[in-house]
Amino acid sequence: MLLEVKNLKKQYGAVAAVKNVSFQVERGESVGLLGPNGAGKTTTVSMIVGLVTADEGQVLLDGQPITSDTDMRKALIGFVPQDLALYDEMSAQANLELFGALYGLQGTALKDAVQRVLTLVQLADRRGHKVGTFSGGMKRRLNIAAALLHNPKLLLLDEPTVGVDPQSRNAIFDNLEQLRASGVALLYTTHYMEEAERLCDRIVIVDQGTVVANDSLRGLYQRHGASNRLAIELAAAAPGDWLTALRAVNGVMRAELRGQTLNVEVRALADDVPEVLTCVKQHGLTVTHLASERPDLEHVFLSLTGRSLRDP
Amino acid sequence: MSPVLLSLVRKDLRLFFSDRRSVILSFVVPIALASFMGAITGGKGSDKVNRVSVLTVDQDQTELSAKVMKNLAGDPGLEAAVSELAPARSLVRNGKVPVAIVIPKGFAESSARAFFGSGERPVVTLFTDPSHATEASMVRGILTQHVMQAVSTAAFNGHQGAETIDSLLADVEDAGAVGDPALRDMLSGISRWQHQQATQPKPAPNEETEKGGLQIPFETRVEALAAEQGESYDGYAHSFGGMGIQFVLFASIDCAVALLTERQRGLWRRLRAAPLSRSMLLLSRAISGAIIGALILLALFGFGAVVFHIQVSGSLLGLLMVCTAFALMASTFGLLVASLGKTPQAARGLSVFAVLVMVMLGGAWFPAFLFPTSVQKLTLFAPTRWAMDGIDAMTWRGLGLEAAVLPTLALLGFSVLLGTLAVSRFRWEAD
Ligand SMILES: Nc1ncnc2c1ncn2[C@@H]1O[C@H](COP(=O)(O)OP(=O)(O)OP(=O)(O)O)[C@@H](O)[C@H]1O
Ligand SMILES: [Mg+2]
């Protein structure tokens, strides 16, 4: 196991930032740490990288706790802080050289590493420019590059796409998928559903300092009532008691008619859709179009906590 | 230096020199101010004298000299203390006291004779600190006044006066050396008057009788005590030293602010996530701060040497020692500011005030001896005072390396103290 987080707890005065958080990340696995503002994500991440001392609990890297500030096993982690941690006054290259040196890189090894990450995030042509002159998206990319110089086994990203335009976000995601494919494990903190859905094998949902779910995407959807939604367009609006019959069909959780569109929620797409269509047909209705919507984490979170993820 | 430490220090220096504002503030402003202050104080001390400290040395040990000493002690313009020749000389030389008065042996006798224009005038030596020329001339004036009073009173009323007149008379009559009949008449007249007075009850001395006199009965020889004899006070050396001290401290505040900004911007989190120790992080800041401070002092003295011909009349090594120790002290002061300050803005506000007080107490603006004695003692707790003394000693005072040792040690002591305090108070978990 690459990373084991066991029963972490951190109290700030009256605020219990982290109450009880445990999860694991395997080699090469990519895990999303999901939760609303103030859930304790950053605090958890800070305890993992040793910035904050946990009140209780343990962090094991490769099965061993980190014992000191200078423990070289800290280099297993590449840390991308939530804030842009870059020196605006220095060039991209100078920034990277500094951060590489902190992990013991020197000489040509350092030069090569700088070149490699600059190429990865497509900033090689801007290497000599001061970071202060970079756009927000470029800074975000460099912020990630700075964590990759020493070839970490685990990349720990704390909301790496905050305030990023869609184009840069895509670029970042391409980079992360590339890294993931090359075997780097990711621990990805966010409150954007679609990011976690796109990138993560497994999702750990935290709320108010505790883990409320820890599962694969599929498992979460299945377990937490996230339904598959169907939008069935009918040839003509035909209200009637057939709706009651449809709601009685096994697997149908909800059915509503709005104009000519029939919205149906089913438990399992493959099993339930044929039955829904049969029922509709039996009542003499003509289907002109059928679409299904993917389930999402927003629903999972809502069902877990009774609150929406975006505005706590 | 380890490569990690080196890269951290290099980063700090890069950041410092990338900020044009702080570079101008640290290098150009002090040079301009020091040039200006050096020009207006050059060679002269301050005019705003309240009570001047003097040391009085009585080598004569006569009734007359005792009276002069007593009058000096009672003078409202002076704060006189009795001393011996050797300590008086070294105290003035080291800038602890601006002036010392030495009344020579045989003063009473020869001054009385000289009063009437006969014989050599005794020489009263004034040891002066060249940086306090105004005080020296003021003391000279006060001294003349008291000697005139004492000598003239004694000449007409005292025991010593009678002896003098008699012996003068004898000289005149015996050798006929002074062939002036008028003087002979006058002397015998006074002699008769004195003998007559001596048999009558003495009138209480009053202002009238105390203020008589014919001629200034002594000479003063001013001995400026600094460096080798004749080396004179250099207002530029003092002002460049003083401004250097002030702006090195300002630069150290800048470094503290940079550190706090680094933390505020989350950079601290990235640095601390790397496998390096906390002491390494603080040490790198201390070293870069000290380098910046040393560079500022170097630039200032370099400019002063080239443009205003400031000379290191003492030990160059000593000057380097004092400057290095001070730069280190300043950078640990910066660390302490960083460890106590919550936000960069708060840290700057309070510490600028602290620096100004320190600089003022250190005597970088105007001489420390102008302060009341109690405050002067207090200034020994100001590291700036030690730095100023050390720099003065090595530049225009021209003292040897040994005079740099104590200031250097004191400054290193302050560095250890401030550094320890900073490390123990540093809030590592603050965001
Ligand atoms: N240094 C601190 N001092 C006091 N309280 C803190 C500190 N750091 C975090 N907290 C509190 O702990 C709780 C969790 O904060 P944390 O930053 O871990 O949340 P988060 O999940 O990262 O939120 P966000 O999505 O907004 O980044 C919050 O209530 C926060 O106010
Ligand atoms: Mg956070």
Short mmCIF file of N, CA and C in Angstrom, two decimals, chain B residues 245-387:
data_model
loop_
_atom_site.label_atom_id
_atom_site.label_comp_id
_atom_site.label_asym_id
_atom_site.label_seq_id
_atom_site.Cartn_x
_atom_site.Cartn_y
_atom_site.Cartn_z
N ILE B 245 23.71 51.25 9.49
CA ILE B 245 23.04 50.49 10.55
C ILE B 245 21.53 50.58 10.40
N GLN B 246 21.05 51.80 10.19
CA GLN B 246 19.61 51.99 10.08
C GLN B 246 19.02 51.22 8.90
N PHE B 247 19.69 51.29 7.77
CA PHE B 247 19.09 50.68 6.58
C PHE B 247 19.32 49.19 6.49
N VAL B 248 20.36 48.70 7.14
CA VAL B 248 20.50 47.25 7.23
C VAL B 248 19.33 46.69 8.04
N LEU B 249 18.98 47.42 9.10
CA LEU B 249 17.84 46.97 9.91
C LEU B 249 16.54 47.04 9.10
N PHE B 250 16.41 48.12 8.31
CA PHE B 250 15.22 48.20 7.45
C PHE B 250 15.19 47.03 6.47
N ALA B 251 16.35 46.72 5.91
CA ALA B 251 16.40 45.60 4.95
C ALA B 251 16.02 44.30 5.64
N SER B 252 16.41 44.18 6.90
CA SER B 252 16.07 42.94 7.61
C SER B 252 14.56 42.85 7.83
N ILE B 253 13.93 43.99 7.98
CA ILE B 253 12.46 43.98 8.07
C ILE B 253 11.88 43.51 6.74
N ASP B 254 12.48 44.01 5.65
CA ASP B 254 12.02 43.58 4.32
C ASP B 254 12.12 42.06 4.20
N CYS B 255 13.20 41.52 4.71
CA CYS B 255 13.38 40.06 4.63
C CYS B 255 12.31 39.35 5.45
N ALA B 256 12.01 39.92 6.62
CA ALA B 256 10.97 39.32 7.46
C ALA B 256 9.63 39.36 6.74
N VAL B 257 9.36 40.50 6.13
CA VAL B 257 8.11 40.65 5.40
C VAL B 257 8.06 39.66 4.23
N ALA B 258 9.20 39.49 3.56
CA ALA B 258 9.26 38.54 2.45
C ALA B 258 8.93 37.13 2.94
N LEU B 259 9.47 36.79 4.11
CA LEU B 259 9.21 35.46 4.66
C LEU B 259 7.72 35.29 4.98
N LEU B 260 7.13 36.32 5.57
CA LEU B 260 5.71 36.22 5.91
C LEU B 260 4.85 36.17 4.66
N THR B 261 5.26 36.93 3.65
CA THR B 261 4.52 36.91 2.39
C THR B 261 4.62 35.52 1.76
N GLU B 262 5.81 34.97 1.83
CA GLU B 262 6.05 33.62 1.33
C GLU B 262 5.07 32.64 1.98
N ARG B 263 4.91 32.81 3.28
CA ARG B 263 4.01 31.91 3.99
C ARG B 263 2.56 32.19 3.61
N GLN B 264 2.23 33.48 3.53
CA GLN B 264 0.86 33.85 3.20
C GLN B 264 0.47 33.33 1.82
N ARG B 265 1.44 33.35 0.91
CA ARG B 265 1.15 32.92 -0.45
C ARG B 265 1.21 31.41 -0.60
N GLY B 266 1.44 30.69 0.48
CA GLY B 266 1.40 29.23 0.42
C GLY B 266 2.72 28.61 -0.02
N LEU B 267 3.72 29.43 -0.30
CA LEU B 267 5.00 28.89 -0.74
C LEU B 267 5.67 28.08 0.35
N TRP B 268 5.47 28.57 1.55
CA TRP B 268 5.98 27.90 2.72
C TRP B 268 5.53 26.44 2.74
N ARG B 269 4.29 26.19 2.28
CA ARG B 269 3.75 24.83 2.29
C ARG B 269 4.53 23.95 1.33
N ARG B 270 4.87 24.52 0.18
CA ARG B 270 5.64 23.70 -0.75
C ARG B 270 7.04 23.43 -0.21
N LEU B 271 7.64 24.47 0.35
CA LEU B 271 8.99 24.30 0.90
C LEU B 271 8.99 23.26 2.01
N ARG B 272 7.97 23.33 2.86
CA ARG B 272 7.96 22.44 4.02
C ARG B 272 7.57 21.02 3.65
N ALA B 273 6.93 20.85 2.51
CA ALA B 273 6.58 19.49 2.08
C ALA B 273 7.82 18.74 1.61
N ALA B 274 8.86 19.49 1.27
CA ALA B 274 10.11 18.87 0.81
C ALA B 274 10.89 18.34 2.01
N PRO B 275 11.74 17.35 1.76
CA PRO B 275 12.48 16.77 2.89
C PRO B 275 13.62 17.68 3.37
N LEU B 276 13.27 18.78 3.99
CA LEU B 276 14.32 19.61 4.57
C LEU B 276 13.85 20.11 5.93
N SER B 277 14.84 20.38 6.78
CA SER B 277 14.49 20.66 8.17
C SER B 277 14.05 22.11 8.34
N ARG B 278 13.37 22.33 9.44
CA ARG B 278 12.93 23.69 9.76
C ARG B 278 14.13 24.59 9.99
N SER B 279 15.14 24.04 10.64
CA SER B 279 16.29 24.88 10.94
C SER B 279 16.97 25.31 9.63
N MET B 280 16.93 24.42 8.64
CA MET B 280 17.50 24.77 7.34
C MET B 280 16.76 25.96 6.72
N LEU B 281 15.45 25.93 6.84
CA LEU B 281 14.64 27.03 6.29
C LEU B 281 14.97 28.36 6.97
N LEU B 282 15.05 28.32 8.30
CA LEU B 282 15.33 29.57 9.02
C LEU B 282 16.78 29.99 8.81
N LEU B 283 17.68 29.00 8.80
CA LEU B 283 19.09 29.31 8.61
C LEU B 283 19.32 29.99 7.26
N SER B 284 18.62 29.48 6.25
CA SER B 284 18.81 30.07 4.92
C SER B 284 18.37 31.53 4.92
N ARG B 285 17.32 31.81 5.66
CA ARG B 285 16.86 33.19 5.77
C ARG B 285 17.86 34.04 6.55
N ALA B 286 18.40 33.46 7.61
CA ALA B 286 19.37 34.21 8.41
C ALA B 286 20.60 34.54 7.57
N ILE B 287 21.05 33.55 6.80
CA ILE B 287 22.25 33.75 5.99
C ILE B 287 22.00 34.78 4.89
N SER B 288 20.87 34.63 4.20
CA SER B 288 20.63 35.58 3.10
C SER B 288 20.44 36.99 3.65
N GLY B 289 19.78 37.09 4.80
CA GLY B 289 19.61 38.40 5.43
C GLY B 289 20.95 39.02 5.78
N ALA B 290 21.84 38.20 6.33
CA ALA B 290 23.16 38.70 6.72
C ALA B 290 23.96 39.12 5.48
N ILE B 291 23.82 38.35 4.41
CA ILE B 291 24.55 38.71 3.18
C ILE B 291 24.06 40.06 2.65
N ILE B 292 22.74 40.22 2.65
CA ILE B 292 22.18 41.49 2.17
C ILE B 292 22.67 42.65 3.04
N GLY B 293 22.64 42.44 4.36
CA GLY B 293 23.10 43.48 5.28
C GLY B 293 24.56 43.83 5.05
N ALA B 294 25.38 42.80 4.89
CA ALA B 294 26.81 43.04 4.68
C ALA B 294 27.03 43.77 3.36
N LEU B 295 26.25 43.42 2.35
CA LEU B 295 26.39 44.10 1.05
C LEU B 295 26.03 45.59 1.17
N ILE B 296 25.00 45.86 1.95
CA ILE B 296 24.61 47.27 2.12
C ILE B 296 25.72 48.05 2.80
N LEU B 297 26.29 47.48 3.87
CA LEU B 297 27.37 48.17 4.57
C LEU B 297 28.57 48.35 3.66
N LEU B 298 28.84 47.30 2.88
CA LEU B 298 29.97 47.35 1.96
C LEU B 298 29.76 48.46 0.94
N ALA B 299 28.55 48.52 0.40
CA ALA B 299 28.26 49.54 -0.61
C ALA B 299 28.39 50.94 -0.01
N LEU B 300 27.88 51.09 1.22
CA LEU B 300 27.93 52.40 1.85
C LEU B 300 29.36 52.84 2.12
N PHE B 301 30.13 51.94 2.76
CA PHE B 301 31.51 52.33 3.07
C PHE B 301 32.34 52.48 1.80
N GLY B 302 32.02 51.65 0.81
CA GLY B 302 32.73 51.77 -0.46
C GLY B 302 32.47 53.13 -1.08
N PHE B 303 31.21 53.52 -1.11
CA PHE B 303 30.85 54.82 -1.66
C PHE B 303 31.50 55.94 -0.84
N GLY B 304 31.39 55.82 0.49
CA GLY B 304 31.98 56.83 1.37
C GLY B 304 33.48 56.94 1.18
N ALA B 305 34.13 55.81 0.99
CA ALA B 305 35.59 55.83 0.83
C ALA B 305 35.98 56.51 -0.47
N VAL B 306 35.25 56.20 -1.52
CA VAL B 306 35.61 56.75 -2.83
C VAL B 306 35.24 58.23 -2.92
N VAL B 307 34.02 58.55 -2.49
CA VAL B 307 33.53 59.91 -2.71
C VAL B 307 33.94 60.88 -1.59
N PHE B 308 33.87 60.40 -0.34
CA PHE B 308 34.16 61.30 0.77
C PHE B 308 35.46 60.96 1.49
N HIS B 309 36.22 60.05 0.92
CA HIS B 309 37.53 59.69 1.47
C HIS B 309 37.46 59.26 2.92
N ILE B 310 36.42 58.55 3.27
CA ILE B 310 36.37 57.96 4.60
C ILE B 310 37.53 57.00 4.72
N GLN B 311 38.24 57.10 5.84
CA GLN B 311 39.37 56.19 6.01
C GLN B 311 39.13 55.25 7.17
N VAL B 312 39.57 54.04 6.98
CA VAL B 312 39.54 53.09 8.08
C VAL B 312 40.87 53.26 8.81
N SER B 313 40.88 54.21 9.75
CA SER B 313 42.14 54.51 10.43
C SER B 313 42.51 53.41 11.41
N GLY B 314 41.52 52.62 11.83
CA GLY B 314 41.81 51.53 12.74
C GLY B 314 42.06 50.27 11.95
N SER B 315 41.46 49.18 12.44
CA SER B 315 41.73 47.90 11.81
C SER B 315 40.63 47.57 10.79
N LEU B 316 41.03 47.28 9.58
CA LEU B 316 40.06 46.91 8.55
C LEU B 316 39.39 45.59 8.93
N LEU B 317 40.21 44.68 9.44
CA LEU B 317 39.66 43.39 9.89
C LEU B 317 38.61 43.62 10.97
N GLY B 318 38.94 44.55 11.88
CA GLY B 318 38.01 44.87 12.96
C GLY B 318 36.70 45.40 12.41
N LEU B 319 36.80 46.28 11.41
CA LEU B 319 35.59 46.84 10.79
C LEU B 319 34.76 45.72 10.16
N LEU B 320 35.44 44.83 9.45
CA LEU B 320 34.73 43.71 8.82
C LEU B 320 34.06 42.84 9.87
N MET B 321 34.76 42.63 10.98
CA MET B 321 34.19 41.82 12.07
C MET B 321 32.91 42.46 12.60
N VAL B 322 33.00 43.76 12.90
CA VAL B 322 31.84 44.46 13.46
C VAL B 322 30.68 44.44 12.46
N CYS B 323 31.02 44.72 11.18
CA CYS B 323 29.96 44.78 10.17
C CYS B 323 29.29 43.41 9.99
N THR B 324 30.10 42.36 9.93
CA THR B 324 29.55 41.01 9.77
C THR B 324 28.66 40.66 10.96
N ALA B 325 29.17 40.93 12.15
CA ALA B 325 28.39 40.59 13.35
C ALA B 325 27.10 41.39 13.37
N PHE B 326 27.19 42.64 12.95
CA PHE B 326 25.97 43.46 12.94
C PHE B 326 24.97 42.94 11.90
N ALA B 327 25.49 42.58 10.71
CA ALA B 327 24.60 42.07 9.66
C ALA B 327 23.87 40.81 10.14
N LEU B 328 24.61 39.97 10.86
CA LEU B 328 24.01 38.75 11.41
C LEU B 328 22.95 39.10 12.46
N MET B 329 23.31 40.06 13.31
CA MET B 329 22.37 40.50 14.34
C MET B 329 21.08 41.02 13.68
N ALA B 330 21.27 41.83 12.63
CA ALA B 330 20.10 42.40 11.96
C ALA B 330 19.24 41.31 11.35
N SER B 331 19.87 40.30 10.78
CA SER B 331 19.05 39.28 10.13
C SER B 331 18.33 38.40 11.15
N THR B 332 18.94 38.18 12.31
CA THR B 332 18.19 37.44 13.34
C THR B 332 17.07 38.31 13.90
N PHE B 333 17.31 39.62 13.94
CA PHE B 333 16.23 40.52 14.32
C PHE B 333 15.06 40.38 13.34
N GLY B 334 15.40 40.27 12.05
CA GLY B 334 14.37 40.07 11.03
C GLY B 334 13.59 38.79 11.26
N LEU B 335 14.32 37.74 11.62
CA LEU B 335 13.65 36.45 11.89
C LEU B 335 12.68 36.59 13.05
N LEU B 336 13.12 37.33 14.07
CA LEU B 336 12.25 37.50 15.23
C LEU B 336 10.98 38.26 14.82
N VAL B 337 11.18 39.29 14.02
CA VAL B 337 10.02 40.04 13.51
C VAL B 337 9.08 39.09 12.78
N ALA B 338 9.66 38.22 11.95
CA ALA B 338 8.84 37.28 11.18
C ALA B 338 8.13 36.30 12.10
N SER B 339 8.78 35.93 13.20
CA SER B 339 8.16 34.93 14.06
C SER B 339 7.07 35.56 14.92
N LEU B 340 7.16 36.86 15.16
CA LEU B 340 6.15 37.51 15.99
C LEU B 340 5.02 38.11 15.16
N GLY B 341 5.36 38.54 13.95
CA GLY B 341 4.36 39.21 13.11
C GLY B 341 3.33 38.22 12.59
N LYS B 342 2.09 38.65 12.60
CA LYS B 342 1.04 37.77 12.08
C LYS B 342 0.91 37.95 10.58
N THR B 343 0.81 39.20 10.16
CA THR B 343 0.73 39.47 8.73
C THR B 343 1.93 40.33 8.35
N PRO B 344 2.29 40.32 7.06
CA PRO B 344 3.42 41.14 6.62
C PRO B 344 3.23 42.61 7.01
N GLN B 345 2.02 43.11 6.86
CA GLN B 345 1.76 44.52 7.13
C GLN B 345 1.99 44.84 8.60
N ALA B 346 1.44 43.99 9.47
CA ALA B 346 1.59 44.21 10.90
C ALA B 346 3.05 44.16 11.30
N ALA B 347 3.76 43.21 10.73
CA ALA B 347 5.18 43.05 11.07
C ALA B 347 5.95 44.30 10.70
N ARG B 348 5.64 44.86 9.54
CA ARG B 348 6.38 46.03 9.09
C ARG B 348 6.12 47.23 10.00
N GLY B 349 4.84 47.47 10.28
CA GLY B 349 4.50 48.65 11.07
C GLY B 349 5.23 48.73 12.38
N LEU B 350 5.14 47.66 13.16
CA LEU B 350 5.71 47.68 14.50
C LEU B 350 7.23 47.69 14.46
N SER B 351 7.79 46.92 13.53
CA SER B 351 9.24 46.78 13.56
C SER B 351 9.95 48.03 13.05
N VAL B 352 9.30 48.77 12.16
CA VAL B 352 9.92 50.03 11.71
C VAL B 352 10.09 50.95 12.92
N PHE B 353 9.08 50.99 13.74
CA PHE B 353 9.17 51.80 14.95
C PHE B 353 10.31 51.32 15.84
N ALA B 354 10.38 50.00 16.04
CA ALA B 354 11.43 49.42 16.87
C ALA B 354 12.81 49.79 16.33
N VAL B 355 12.95 49.72 15.01
CA VAL B 355 14.25 50.03 14.41
C VAL B 355 14.61 51.50 14.65
N LEU B 356 13.64 52.37 14.48
CA LEU B 356 13.94 53.80 14.66
C LEU B 356 14.39 54.08 16.10
N VAL B 357 13.72 53.46 17.06
CA VAL B 357 14.12 53.66 18.45
C VAL B 357 15.54 53.13 18.66
N MET B 358 15.78 51.93 18.14
CA MET B 358 17.11 51.33 18.30
C MET B 358 18.19 52.21 17.69
N VAL B 359 17.89 52.71 16.50
CA VAL B 359 18.88 53.51 15.79
C VAL B 359 19.16 54.81 16.55
N MET B 360 18.09 55.39 17.09
CA MET B 360 18.26 56.62 17.83
C MET B 360 19.08 56.38 19.10
N LEU B 361 18.72 55.31 19.82
CA LEU B 361 19.46 54.99 21.03
C LEU B 361 20.91 54.64 20.72
N GLY B 362 21.13 54.09 19.56
CA GLY B 362 22.48 53.69 19.19
C GLY B 362 23.37 54.88 18.86
N GLY B 363 22.79 56.06 18.77
CA GLY B 363 23.60 57.23 18.51
C GLY B 363 23.91 57.43 17.05
N ALA B 364 23.10 56.82 16.19
CA ALA B 364 23.36 56.98 14.76
C ALA B 364 22.87 58.33 14.25
N TRP B 365 21.91 58.92 14.93
CA TRP B 365 21.39 60.21 14.49
C TRP B 365 22.17 61.36 15.14
N PHE B 366 22.16 61.35 16.49
CA PHE B 366 22.97 62.34 17.18
C PHE B 366 23.63 61.65 18.37
N PRO B 367 24.73 62.25 18.85
CA PRO B 367 25.58 61.53 19.80
C PRO B 367 24.84 61.07 21.05
N ALA B 368 25.17 59.87 21.46
CA ALA B 368 24.48 59.26 22.58
C ALA B 368 24.73 60.01 23.89
N PHE B 369 25.87 60.77 23.97
CA PHE B 369 26.16 61.40 25.26
C PHE B 369 25.20 62.54 25.57
N LEU B 370 24.40 62.93 24.60
CA LEU B 370 23.42 63.98 24.85
C LEU B 370 22.26 63.48 25.71
N PHE B 371 22.10 62.17 25.76
CA PHE B 371 21.01 61.62 26.55
C PHE B 371 21.34 61.74 28.03
N PRO B 372 20.33 61.77 28.88
CA PRO B 372 20.58 61.67 30.31
C PRO B 372 21.36 60.39 30.61
N THR B 373 22.12 60.44 31.71
CA THR B 373 23.00 59.32 32.02
C THR B 373 22.26 58.00 32.08
N SER B 374 21.06 58.05 32.66
CA SER B 374 20.32 56.79 32.81
C SER B 374 20.01 56.19 31.44
N VAL B 375 19.63 57.05 30.50
CA VAL B 375 19.33 56.56 29.16
C VAL B 375 20.60 56.05 28.49
N GLN B 376 21.70 56.72 28.78
CA GLN B 376 22.97 56.27 28.20
C GLN B 376 23.29 54.84 28.62
N LYS B 377 23.01 54.55 29.89
CA LYS B 377 23.25 53.18 30.36
C LYS B 377 22.33 52.23 29.62
N LEU B 378 21.11 52.69 29.42
CA LEU B 378 20.11 51.87 28.74
C LEU B 378 20.55 51.52 27.32
N THR B 379 21.26 52.46 26.69
CA THR B 379 21.64 52.23 25.30
C THR B 379 22.58 51.04 25.14
N LEU B 380 23.20 50.62 26.24
CA LEU B 380 24.06 49.44 26.14
C LEU B 380 23.24 48.20 25.80
N PHE B 381 21.94 48.27 26.02
CA PHE B 381 21.09 47.16 25.65
C PHE B 381 20.63 47.25 24.20
N ALA B 382 21.02 48.33 23.56
CA ALA B 382 20.69 48.47 22.13
C ALA B 382 21.87 47.97 21.31
N PRO B 383 21.64 46.92 20.52
CA PRO B 383 22.74 46.39 19.71
C PRO B 383 23.34 47.44 18.78
N THR B 384 22.49 48.41 18.39
CA THR B 384 22.97 49.46 17.49
C THR B 384 24.06 50.29 18.13
N ARG B 385 23.98 50.47 19.44
CA ARG B 385 25.00 51.25 20.15
C ARG B 385 26.35 50.56 20.00
N TRP B 386 26.34 49.24 20.16
CA TRP B 386 27.60 48.49 20.04
C TRP B 386 28.13 48.58 18.61
N ALA B 387 27.23 48.48 17.66
CA ALA B 387 27.65 48.53 16.27
C ALA B 387 28.25 49.91 15.96
#
